[in-house]
Coordinates of C-alpha atoms in Angstrom, one line a residue:
Chain A
D5 CA 92.5 36.8 107.5
I6 CA 92.4 35.6 104.4
Q7 CA 96.1 34.1 103.6
M8 CA 98.3 35.0 100.9
T9 CA 100.9 32.3 99.6
Q10 CA 103.2 33.8 97.0
S11 CA 105.7 31.9 95.4
P12 CA 108.9 31.6 94.4
S13 CA 109.7 34.6 97.1
S14 CA 113.1 35.2 94.3
L15 CA 114.0 34.1 91.4
S16 CA 117.2 34.8 89.0
V17 CA 116.3 35.7 85.6
S18 CA 117.7 37.2 82.1
V19 CA 116.6 39.9 80.2
G20 CA 114.2 37.9 77.5
D21 CA 113.6 35.3 79.9
R22 CA 109.9 34.1 81.0
V23 CA 108.7 34.6 84.5
T24 CA 105.6 33.1 86.4
I25 CA 105.1 34.4 89.8
T26 CA 102.5 32.9 91.8
C27 CA 99.6 33.6 94.1
R28 CA 97.5 31.0 96.5
T29 CA 94.8 32.6 98.4
S30 CA 93.4 30.7 101.7
Q31 CA 89.9 30.7 100.4
T32 CA 87.9 31.8 97.6
I33 CA 88.4 35.3 96.2
S34 CA 86.5 36.0 93.1
S35 CA 88.9 37.8 91.2
H36 CA 89.9 40.3 93.7
L37 CA 92.8 40.0 93.2
N38 CA 95.8 42.7 91.8
W39 CA 99.4 42.7 91.2
Y40 CA 102.0 45.4 91.6
R41 CA 105.6 46.3 91.0
Q42 CA 107.8 47.9 92.8
K43 CA 111.2 49.2 92.4
P44 CA 113.9 50.1 95.0
G45 CA 113.1 53.0 96.8
K46 CA 109.7 53.4 94.7
A47 CA 105.8 52.8 95.8
P48 CA 104.6 49.9 94.2
Q49 CA 102.9 50.5 91.2
L50 CA 99.6 48.6 89.8
L51 CA 99.7 46.5 87.1
V52 CA 96.8 43.9 86.8
Y53 CA 93.5 43.9 88.7
S54 CA 90.7 42.1 89.0
A55 CA 93.5 39.0 88.8
S56 CA 93.5 39.5 84.6
I57 CA 92.9 43.0 83.6
L58 CA 95.9 45.2 82.2
Q59 CA 96.0 48.4 84.0
S60 CA 95.9 51.4 81.9
G61 CA 99.4 51.9 80.8
V62 CA 101.2 49.0 81.6
P63 CA 103.5 47.5 79.0
S64 CA 101.5 43.7 77.5
R65 CA 104.2 41.8 78.6
F66 CA 102.5 41.5 81.8
S67 CA 99.6 39.2 81.7
G68 CA 97.6 37.8 84.5
S69 CA 95.5 34.5 85.1
K70 CA 93.3 32.6 87.8
S71 CA 92.7 29.2 88.4
G72 CA 90.4 28.7 91.8
T73 CA 92.3 30.4 94.2
D74 CA 95.6 30.3 92.3
F75 CA 97.0 33.2 90.5
T76 CA 99.5 33.7 87.7
L77 CA 101.6 37.0 87.1
T78 CA 103.2 36.2 84.1
I79 CA 106.1 38.7 82.0
S80 CA 106.3 37.5 78.9
S81 CA 109.7 38.6 77.7
V82 CA 111.5 40.1 81.4
Q83 CA 113.0 43.9 80.3
P84 CA 115.7 45.6 82.8
E85 CA 113.2 47.9 84.0
D86 CA 111.7 44.9 85.4
F87 CA 114.3 43.6 87.8
A88 CA 112.3 44.7 91.0
T89 CA 110.1 42.7 93.4
Y90 CA 106.5 42.2 93.1
Y91 CA 103.4 41.9 95.1
C92 CA 100.3 40.2 94.6
Q93 CA 97.0 41.6 97.1
Q94 CA 93.5 40.5 97.7
S95 CA 90.8 43.0 98.0
Y96 CA 87.9 40.4 98.4
S97 CA 87.9 41.2 102.5
I98 CA 88.8 43.8 105.1
P99 CA 91.8 43.5 105.7
W100 CA 93.3 43.5 102.3
T101 CA 96.5 41.7 102.5
F102 CA 99.4 41.1 100.3
G103 CA 101.5 38.5 99.6
Q104 CA 105.5 38.0 101.0
G105 CA 106.6 39.6 97.1
T106 CA 109.0 37.6 95.1
K107 CA 112.0 39.3 93.7
V108 CA 113.2 39.4 90.3
E109 CA 117.0 39.4 90.1
Chain B
Q26 CA 96.6 63.7 87.1
V27 CA 95.2 62.9 90.7
Q28 CA 98.6 63.2 92.8
L29 CA 99.4 62.1 96.5
Q30 CA 101.9 63.4 99.1
E31 CA 102.4 62.3 102.5
S32 CA 104.0 64.6 105.1
G33 CA 104.2 64.6 108.9
P34 CA 107.1 63.9 111.6
G35 CA 110.1 61.2 110.8
L36 CA 110.7 60.5 114.3
L37 CA 109.2 59.6 116.9
K38 CA 110.0 58.3 120.6
P39 CA 108.2 55.2 121.5
S40 CA 104.9 55.7 123.2
Q41 CA 104.5 58.7 121.2
T42 CA 101.6 59.4 118.8
L43 CA 102.4 58.8 114.8
S44 CA 100.2 61.8 112.6
L45 CA 100.4 61.7 109.6
T46 CA 98.9 63.7 106.4
C47 CA 97.8 62.9 102.8
T48 CA 97.4 65.5 100.4
V49 CA 95.5 64.9 97.3
S50 CA 96.1 67.2 94.2
G51 CA 94.9 67.2 90.7
D52 CA 91.1 66.1 91.4
S53 CA 88.4 66.2 94.6
I54 CA 89.0 63.8 97.1
T55 CA 85.3 63.3 96.8
S56 CA 85.0 63.0 93.1
G57 CA 84.7 59.3 92.0
N58 CA 84.4 56.1 93.5
Y59 CA 87.4 55.7 95.9
Y60 CA 88.9 54.6 99.3
W61 CA 91.5 56.6 100.5
S62 CA 94.1 54.1 102.6
W63 CA 97.2 54.1 104.5
I64 CA 99.1 51.4 103.8
R65 CA 102.9 50.6 105.7
Q66 CA 106.4 48.7 104.7
P67 CA 108.8 48.2 107.5
A68 CA 112.5 48.1 106.0
G69 CA 113.4 45.6 103.8
K70 CA 109.8 43.7 104.7
G71 CA 106.5 43.4 102.9
L72 CA 103.2 45.5 102.6
E73 CA 100.9 45.9 105.3
C74 CA 97.0 48.1 104.4
I75 CA 96.8 50.0 107.9
G76 CA 93.0 51.1 106.8
R77 CA 91.1 53.1 104.5
I78 CA 88.0 56.0 104.2
Y79 CA 85.2 56.7 101.9
P80 CA 84.5 60.3 102.4
G81 CA 81.0 59.9 104.3
E82 CA 81.6 56.4 105.5
S83 CA 83.0 55.0 108.6
P84 CA 86.7 54.0 108.0
K85 CA 88.0 50.3 108.3
Y86 CA 90.5 49.4 109.5
N87 CA 93.4 46.2 110.2
P88 CA 92.3 44.1 113.3
S89 CA 95.9 44.3 113.7
L90 CA 96.5 47.5 115.0
G91 CA 93.7 47.3 117.3
S92 CA 92.1 50.8 118.9
R93 CA 95.5 52.3 117.9
V94 CA 94.9 53.7 114.6
S95 CA 92.2 56.1 113.5
I96 CA 91.4 57.5 109.5
S97 CA 90.2 60.9 109.2
V98 CA 89.4 63.0 105.7
D99 CA 88.9 66.9 105.9
T100 CA 87.0 67.6 102.2
S101 CA 87.5 70.7 102.1
K102 CA 91.4 70.8 102.6
N103 CA 91.4 67.6 100.1
Q104 CA 93.0 65.5 103.1
F105 CA 93.1 62.5 104.7
F106 CA 95.1 61.9 108.1
L107 CA 96.5 58.8 110.1
K108 CA 96.8 58.5 113.7
L109 CA 98.0 56.0 115.4
T110 CA 98.6 55.8 119.3
S111 CA 101.2 54.6 121.7
V112 CA 104.2 53.7 118.8
T113 CA 107.0 51.3 119.4
A114 CA 109.7 50.4 117.3
A115 CA 107.3 48.0 115.7
D116 CA 105.6 50.4 113.5
A117 CA 109.1 52.1 112.0
A118 CA 108.4 51.8 108.2
V119 CA 107.7 53.8 105.3
Y120 CA 103.9 54.8 105.3
Y121 CA 102.1 55.0 102.1
C122 CA 99.1 56.9 101.0
A123 CA 97.2 55.4 98.5
R124 CA 93.6 55.3 96.4
A125 CA 92.2 52.2 96.0
R126 CA 89.3 51.8 93.4
G127 CA 85.6 51.7 94.8
E128 CA 84.0 49.9 91.5
W129 CA 83.3 46.6 92.1
E130 CA 85.0 45.2 89.0
R131 CA 88.0 47.4 90.6
L132 CA 87.4 47.2 94.2
G133 CA 90.6 47.5 95.6
A134 CA 93.1 48.0 93.4
F135 CA 95.7 50.7 94.3
D136 CA 95.6 53.0 91.1
V137 CA 97.9 55.8 92.6
W138 CA 100.1 56.1 95.5
G139 CA 102.1 58.8 97.1
Q140 CA 106.2 58.4 97.7
G141 CA 105.7 57.9 100.6
T142 CA 107.6 59.0 104.3
T143 CA 109.6 57.2 106.9
V144 CA 108.7 57.3 110.0
T145 CA 111.3 55.7 112.7
V146 CA 110.5 55.4 116.3
S147 CA 113.7 56.0 118.2

């Protein structure tokens, strides 16, 4: 299985802060990396797919990037609704796997 | 818009079989290029892909679940199903059904999710 190392596991921020979350994969996965936001008690919501493409309807403060096997999700200015847990997911090989999550509080 | 809804028993005893149904509404399960998937999340923990099915093809499973898992689809009812045999406390989780994109540039991105159903094993 492809291992996903997501960091940090949590971070404390204030509204308006810039946030960066990183996901490192154990092998090359092309750009098959997706990012989700999960609010408490809710299903995850797709934010970014193919490493850097914003899902339709997702605010432009979210962006994704790739450098080798390192992938980054950036929130340019955190809003109150962004306090949640974020997950990366590789869809390059079966089984598709998720990172451990990053709680933004 | 497409919506997914999970249904099934919420309480099982150890060694029983978990059976869940995901009903797809708003579009045909055979239209488009999608994988229909099951994902679970134990309380307070992360997400685990259980498996997926593409109508007309053999399902793919997470090897960690071995031969306990099976996923099937009924296109006439616009539903797909999860069966997990010999459940233990470790199988207690919120179970989600989700739609994954099938086109190469979006492969495996889960863009539509059900609300989730809680399964307790006790």
